[in-house]
Coordinates of C-alpha atoms in Angstrom, one line a residue:
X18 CA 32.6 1.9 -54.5
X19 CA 29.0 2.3 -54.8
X20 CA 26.7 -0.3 -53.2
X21 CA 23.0 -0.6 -54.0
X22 CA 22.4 -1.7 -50.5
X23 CA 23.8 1.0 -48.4
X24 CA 22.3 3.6 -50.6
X25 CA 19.0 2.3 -50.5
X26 CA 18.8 1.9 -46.8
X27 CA 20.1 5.3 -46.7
X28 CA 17.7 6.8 -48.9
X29 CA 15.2 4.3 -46.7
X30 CA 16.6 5.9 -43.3
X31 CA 15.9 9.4 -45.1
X32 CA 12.2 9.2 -44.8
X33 CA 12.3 8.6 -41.1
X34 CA 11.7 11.1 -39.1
X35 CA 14.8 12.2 -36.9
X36 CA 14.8 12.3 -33.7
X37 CA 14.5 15.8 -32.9
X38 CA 11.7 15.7 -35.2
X39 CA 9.7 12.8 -33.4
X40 CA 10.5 15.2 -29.8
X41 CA 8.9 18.3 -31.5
X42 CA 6.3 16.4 -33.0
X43 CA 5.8 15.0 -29.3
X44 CA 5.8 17.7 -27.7
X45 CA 3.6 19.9 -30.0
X46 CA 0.7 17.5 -30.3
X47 CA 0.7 16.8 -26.5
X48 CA 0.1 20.6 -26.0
X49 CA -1.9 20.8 -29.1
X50 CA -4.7 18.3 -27.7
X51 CA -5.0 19.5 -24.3
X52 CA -5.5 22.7 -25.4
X53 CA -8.5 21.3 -27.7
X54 CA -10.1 19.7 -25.1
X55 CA -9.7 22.9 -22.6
X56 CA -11.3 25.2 -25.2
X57 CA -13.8 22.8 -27.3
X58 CA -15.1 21.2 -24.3
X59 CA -16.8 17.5 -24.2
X60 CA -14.0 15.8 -25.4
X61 CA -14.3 11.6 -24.6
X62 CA -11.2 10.7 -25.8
X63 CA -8.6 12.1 -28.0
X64 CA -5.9 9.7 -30.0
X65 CA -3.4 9.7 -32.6
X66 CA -4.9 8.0 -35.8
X67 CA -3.6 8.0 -39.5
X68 CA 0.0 7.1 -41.3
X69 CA 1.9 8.7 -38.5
X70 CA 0.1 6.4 -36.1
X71 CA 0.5 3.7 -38.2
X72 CA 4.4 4.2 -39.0
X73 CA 4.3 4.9 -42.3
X74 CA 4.1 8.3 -42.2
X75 CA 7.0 10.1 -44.4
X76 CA 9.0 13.8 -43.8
X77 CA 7.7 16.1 -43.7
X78 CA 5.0 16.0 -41.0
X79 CA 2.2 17.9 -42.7
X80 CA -0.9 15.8 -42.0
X81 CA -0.7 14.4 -38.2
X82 CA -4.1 13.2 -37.9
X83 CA -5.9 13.5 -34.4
X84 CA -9.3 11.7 -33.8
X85 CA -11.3 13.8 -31.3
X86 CA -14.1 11.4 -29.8
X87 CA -17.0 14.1 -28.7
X88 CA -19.1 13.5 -25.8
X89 CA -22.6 13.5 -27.1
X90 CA -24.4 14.7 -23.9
X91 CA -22.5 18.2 -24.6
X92 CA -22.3 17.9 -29.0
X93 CA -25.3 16.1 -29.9
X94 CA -26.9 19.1 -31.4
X95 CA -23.8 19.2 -34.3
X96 CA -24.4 15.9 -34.9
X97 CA -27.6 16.3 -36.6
X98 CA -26.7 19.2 -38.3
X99 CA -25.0 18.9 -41.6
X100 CA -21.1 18.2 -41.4
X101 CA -19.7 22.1 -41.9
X102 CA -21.2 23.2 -38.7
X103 CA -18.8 20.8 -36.5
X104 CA -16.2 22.1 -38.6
X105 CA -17.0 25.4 -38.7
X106 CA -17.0 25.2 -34.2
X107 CA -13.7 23.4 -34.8
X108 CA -11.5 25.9 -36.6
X109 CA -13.1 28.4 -34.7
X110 CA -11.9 26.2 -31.2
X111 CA -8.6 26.2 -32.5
X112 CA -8.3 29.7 -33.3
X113 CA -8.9 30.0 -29.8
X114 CA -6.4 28.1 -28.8
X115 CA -3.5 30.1 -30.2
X116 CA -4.7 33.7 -29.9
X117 CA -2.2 36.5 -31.1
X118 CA 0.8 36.7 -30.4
X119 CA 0.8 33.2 -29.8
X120 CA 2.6 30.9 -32.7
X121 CA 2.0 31.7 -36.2
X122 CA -0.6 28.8 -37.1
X123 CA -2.6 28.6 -40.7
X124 CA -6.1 26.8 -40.1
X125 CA -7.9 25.5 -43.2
X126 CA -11.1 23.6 -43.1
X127 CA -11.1 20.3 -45.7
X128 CA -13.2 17.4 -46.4
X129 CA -13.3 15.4 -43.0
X130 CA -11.4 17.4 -40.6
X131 CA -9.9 20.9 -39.9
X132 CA -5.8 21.3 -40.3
X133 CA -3.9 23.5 -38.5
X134 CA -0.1 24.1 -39.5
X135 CA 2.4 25.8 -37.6
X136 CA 5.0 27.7 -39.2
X137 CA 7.6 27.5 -37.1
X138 CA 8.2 23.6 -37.0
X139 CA 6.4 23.1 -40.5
X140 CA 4.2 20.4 -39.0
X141 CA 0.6 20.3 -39.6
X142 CA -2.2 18.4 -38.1
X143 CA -5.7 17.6 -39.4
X144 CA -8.4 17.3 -36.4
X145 CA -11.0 14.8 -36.9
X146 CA -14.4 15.3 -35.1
X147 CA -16.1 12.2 -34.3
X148 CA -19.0 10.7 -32.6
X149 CA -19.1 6.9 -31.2
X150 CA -22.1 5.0 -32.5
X151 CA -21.5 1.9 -30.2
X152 CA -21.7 1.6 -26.4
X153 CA -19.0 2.2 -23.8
X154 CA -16.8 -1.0 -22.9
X155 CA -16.8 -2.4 -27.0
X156 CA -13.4 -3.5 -27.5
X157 CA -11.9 -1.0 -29.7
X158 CA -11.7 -2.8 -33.3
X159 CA -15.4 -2.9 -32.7
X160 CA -16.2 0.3 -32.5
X161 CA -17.8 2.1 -34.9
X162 CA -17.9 6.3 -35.1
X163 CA -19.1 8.9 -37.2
X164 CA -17.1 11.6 -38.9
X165 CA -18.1 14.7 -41.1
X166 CA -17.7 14.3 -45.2
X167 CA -17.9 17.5 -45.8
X168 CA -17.9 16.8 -49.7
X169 CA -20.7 14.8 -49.0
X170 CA -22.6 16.8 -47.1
X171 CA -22.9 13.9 -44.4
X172 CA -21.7 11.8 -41.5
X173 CA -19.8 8.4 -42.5
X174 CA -18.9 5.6 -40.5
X175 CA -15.4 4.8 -39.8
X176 CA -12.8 2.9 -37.3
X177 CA -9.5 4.1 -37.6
X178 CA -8.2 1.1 -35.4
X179 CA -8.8 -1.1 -38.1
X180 CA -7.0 0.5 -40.4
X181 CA -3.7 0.5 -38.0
X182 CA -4.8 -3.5 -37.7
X183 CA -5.1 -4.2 -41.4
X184 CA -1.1 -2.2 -41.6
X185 CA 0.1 -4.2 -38.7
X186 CA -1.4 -7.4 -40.1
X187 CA -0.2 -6.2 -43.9
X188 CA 3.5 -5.5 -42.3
X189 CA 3.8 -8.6 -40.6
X190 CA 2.7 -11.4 -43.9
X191 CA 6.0 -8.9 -45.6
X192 CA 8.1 -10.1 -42.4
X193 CA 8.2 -6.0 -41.6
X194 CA 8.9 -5.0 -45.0
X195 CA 6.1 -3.4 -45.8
X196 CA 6.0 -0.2 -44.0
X197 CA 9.5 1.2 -45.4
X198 CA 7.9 0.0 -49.3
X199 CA 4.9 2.5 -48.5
X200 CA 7.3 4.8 -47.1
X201 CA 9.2 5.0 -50.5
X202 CA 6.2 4.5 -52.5
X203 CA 4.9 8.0 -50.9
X204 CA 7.8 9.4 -51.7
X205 CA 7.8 8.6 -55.0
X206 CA 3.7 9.6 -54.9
X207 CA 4.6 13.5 -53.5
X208 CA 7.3 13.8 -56.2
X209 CA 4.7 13.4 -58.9
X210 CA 1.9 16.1 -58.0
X211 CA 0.8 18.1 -60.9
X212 CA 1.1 21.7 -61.0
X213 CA -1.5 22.3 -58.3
X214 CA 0.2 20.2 -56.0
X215 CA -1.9 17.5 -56.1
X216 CA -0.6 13.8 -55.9
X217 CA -1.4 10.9 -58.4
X218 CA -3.0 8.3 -55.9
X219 CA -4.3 9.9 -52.3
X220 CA -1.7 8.6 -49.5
X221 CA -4.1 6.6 -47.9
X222 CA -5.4 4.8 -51.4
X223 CA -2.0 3.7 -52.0
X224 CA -1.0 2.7 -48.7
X225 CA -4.4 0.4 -48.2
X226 CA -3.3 -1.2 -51.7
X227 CA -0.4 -2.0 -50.8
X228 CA -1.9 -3.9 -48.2
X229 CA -3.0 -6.7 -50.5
X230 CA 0.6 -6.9 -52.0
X231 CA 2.5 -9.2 -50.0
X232 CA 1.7 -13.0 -48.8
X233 CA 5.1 -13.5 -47.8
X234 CA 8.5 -11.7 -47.2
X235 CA 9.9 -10.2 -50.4
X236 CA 13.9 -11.6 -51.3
X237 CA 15.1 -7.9 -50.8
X238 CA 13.8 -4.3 -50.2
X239 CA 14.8 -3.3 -53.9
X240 CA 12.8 -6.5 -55.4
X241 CA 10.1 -5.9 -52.9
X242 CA 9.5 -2.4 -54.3
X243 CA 9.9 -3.7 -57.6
X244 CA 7.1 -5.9 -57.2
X245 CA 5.3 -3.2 -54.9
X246 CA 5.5 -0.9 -58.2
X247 CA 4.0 -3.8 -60.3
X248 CA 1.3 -4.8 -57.9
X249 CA -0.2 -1.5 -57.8
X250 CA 0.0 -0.7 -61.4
X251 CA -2.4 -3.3 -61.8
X252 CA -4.7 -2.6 -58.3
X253 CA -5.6 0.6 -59.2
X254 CA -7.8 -0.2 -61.7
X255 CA -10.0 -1.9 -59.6
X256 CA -12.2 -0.1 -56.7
X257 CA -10.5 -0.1 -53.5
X258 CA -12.6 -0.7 -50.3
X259 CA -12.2 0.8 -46.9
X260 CA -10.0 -1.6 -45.0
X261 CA -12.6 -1.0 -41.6
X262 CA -15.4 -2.1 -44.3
X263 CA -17.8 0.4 -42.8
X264 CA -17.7 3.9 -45.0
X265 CA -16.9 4.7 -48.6
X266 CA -14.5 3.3 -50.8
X267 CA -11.1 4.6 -50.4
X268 CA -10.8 5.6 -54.1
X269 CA -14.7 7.2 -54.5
X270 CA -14.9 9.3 -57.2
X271 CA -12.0 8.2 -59.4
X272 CA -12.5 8.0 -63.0
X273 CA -11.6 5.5 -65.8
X274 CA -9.5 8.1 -67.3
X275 CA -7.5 9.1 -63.9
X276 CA -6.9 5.1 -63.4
X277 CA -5.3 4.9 -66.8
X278 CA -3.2 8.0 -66.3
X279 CA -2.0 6.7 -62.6
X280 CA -1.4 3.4 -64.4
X281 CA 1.1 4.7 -66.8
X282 CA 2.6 6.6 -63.8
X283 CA 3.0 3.4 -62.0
X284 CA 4.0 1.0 -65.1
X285 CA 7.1 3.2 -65.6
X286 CA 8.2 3.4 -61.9
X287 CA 8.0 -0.9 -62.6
X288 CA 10.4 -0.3 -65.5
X289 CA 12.6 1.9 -64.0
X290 CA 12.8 0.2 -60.4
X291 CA 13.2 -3.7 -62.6
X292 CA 16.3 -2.4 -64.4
X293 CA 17.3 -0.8 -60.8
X294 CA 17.3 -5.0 -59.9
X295 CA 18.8 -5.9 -63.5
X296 CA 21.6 -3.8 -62.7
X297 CA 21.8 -5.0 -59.3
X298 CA 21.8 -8.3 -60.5
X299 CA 24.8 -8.2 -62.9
X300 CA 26.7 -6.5 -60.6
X301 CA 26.8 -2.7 -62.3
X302 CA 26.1 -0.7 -58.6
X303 CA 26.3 2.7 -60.3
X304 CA 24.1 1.6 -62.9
X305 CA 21.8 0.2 -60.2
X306 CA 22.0 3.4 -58.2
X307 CA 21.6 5.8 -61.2
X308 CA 18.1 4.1 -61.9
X309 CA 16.6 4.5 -58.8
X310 CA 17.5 7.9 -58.7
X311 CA 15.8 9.0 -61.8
X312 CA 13.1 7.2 -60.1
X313 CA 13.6 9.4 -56.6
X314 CA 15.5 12.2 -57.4
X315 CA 18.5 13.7 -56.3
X316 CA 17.9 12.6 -52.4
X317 CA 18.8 9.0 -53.7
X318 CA 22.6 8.9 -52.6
X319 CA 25.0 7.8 -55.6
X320 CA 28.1 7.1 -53.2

């Protein structure tokens, strides 16, 4: 007989990365980064930043995010020039570092950083230039550093170790909930791009909402996602800040119209998930199961 439980958690342990995958994704970036630093030269320090750093990253492994800190006596020239030029010496770097007939690799510069995908392992990493604004021996949630908008067409300020804080701190008030509720809300997120691929909410927008969601443990994973649905249906009309406080709002550049459109988006995945718990509730399982998997899709298990 169906249960909601095991099914969920199934569907949960899904969007963990497998073991294998967390080796190859081990090995790979090692290698990746010490060949950056060998061919870009002046590299401070190099670290792992972004959803895969804060564990609520989701398969498949397309945007591992690397934050290169440059040593200024050797890059201070880029830094005053306008954001596509450290770019620009970036993708060339990493075309470097993977001459032919190395790995087939596809490198693509975007806003803030340069990704480079290989094709073999389907895992893609975006490299994030950046330059430290404070001095040596600042403990690390004080630190501030620059990065390149390239939209912008300047430098903002940023401190990815806040952001990993404000997750760990956001996990902990959901008594370790949390992370596995982003996990499925991205999941839900990626199966809803539009025809050119692009995604309702930016990951990042809706995991730093779901920050605020939770003051306290939810009853269950299914009711927590039901009020995680809920929550954010009604957050996303409101502007959404950086969580390090120090560069442009998450959501910059959304319109009143886009809101409304996530909104509905987001009202329905409530309605669908709250029967989901109705279901539950009353004891019909297979009901239960069959709504969350018109909210998922076919990799939500029925049995």
């Amino acid at each position: 007989m169906t249960n909601v439980r095991s099914a969920f958690d199934e569907f949960l342990q899904h969007l963990e990365l497998t073991e294998v995958e967390q080796d190859t994704a081990s090995r790979q970036q090692n290698d990746l980064r010490a060949r950056i630093r060998d061919e870009l030269g002046g590299v401070d320090r190099d670290v792992l930043v972004g959803s895969y750093a804060r564990g609520t990253a989701i398969r498949p492994l397309n945007d591992i995010d690397v934050f290169l800190v440059l040593d200024p006596s050797v890059h201070s020239a880029r830094h005053h020039k306008e954001p596509t030029h450290i770019l620009d010496r970036l993708r060339t770097a990493l075309q470097a570092c993977y001459p032919p007939p190395g790995p087939r690799i596809r490198i693509r510069i975007q806003g803030r950083s340069v990704n480079i995908e290989f094709s073999r392992t389907e895992i893609g990493y975006d490299i994030i230039p950046a330059f430290s604004l404070t001095p040596d021996g600042t403990n690390v949630e004080g630190m501030i550093y620059e990065i390149p908008d390239r939209d912008r067409q300047s430098w903002i300020k940023t401190n990815p170790e806040r952001h990993r804080q404000e997750c760990v701190s956001a996990n902990a008030r959901a008594g370790g909930m949390l992370n596995r509720l982003i996990k499925a809300a991205k999941y839900w997120n990626s199966a809803q791009c539009d025809a050119n691929g692009d995604k309702p909410v930016r990951s990042f927008h809706l995991e730093v909402m779901a920050y605020e969601a939770f003051a306290t443990k939810p009853t269950d994973e299914r009711r927590g996602l039901w009020s995680l649905f809920g929550f954010l249906a009604t957050r996303i009309t409101s502007r959404c800040s950086d969580p390090a406080r120090l560069g442009p709002n998450v959501d910059a550049g959304m319109t009143p119209d886009e809101r409304q459109r996530i909104q509905l988006k987001l009202q329905k995945a409530e309605r669908i998930a709250s029967e989901a718990v109705r279901q539950e509730h009353l004891g019909n399982h297979v009901a239960a199961c069959n709504n969350w998997r018109s909210l998922f899709g076919p990799k939500f298990p029925l049995s």
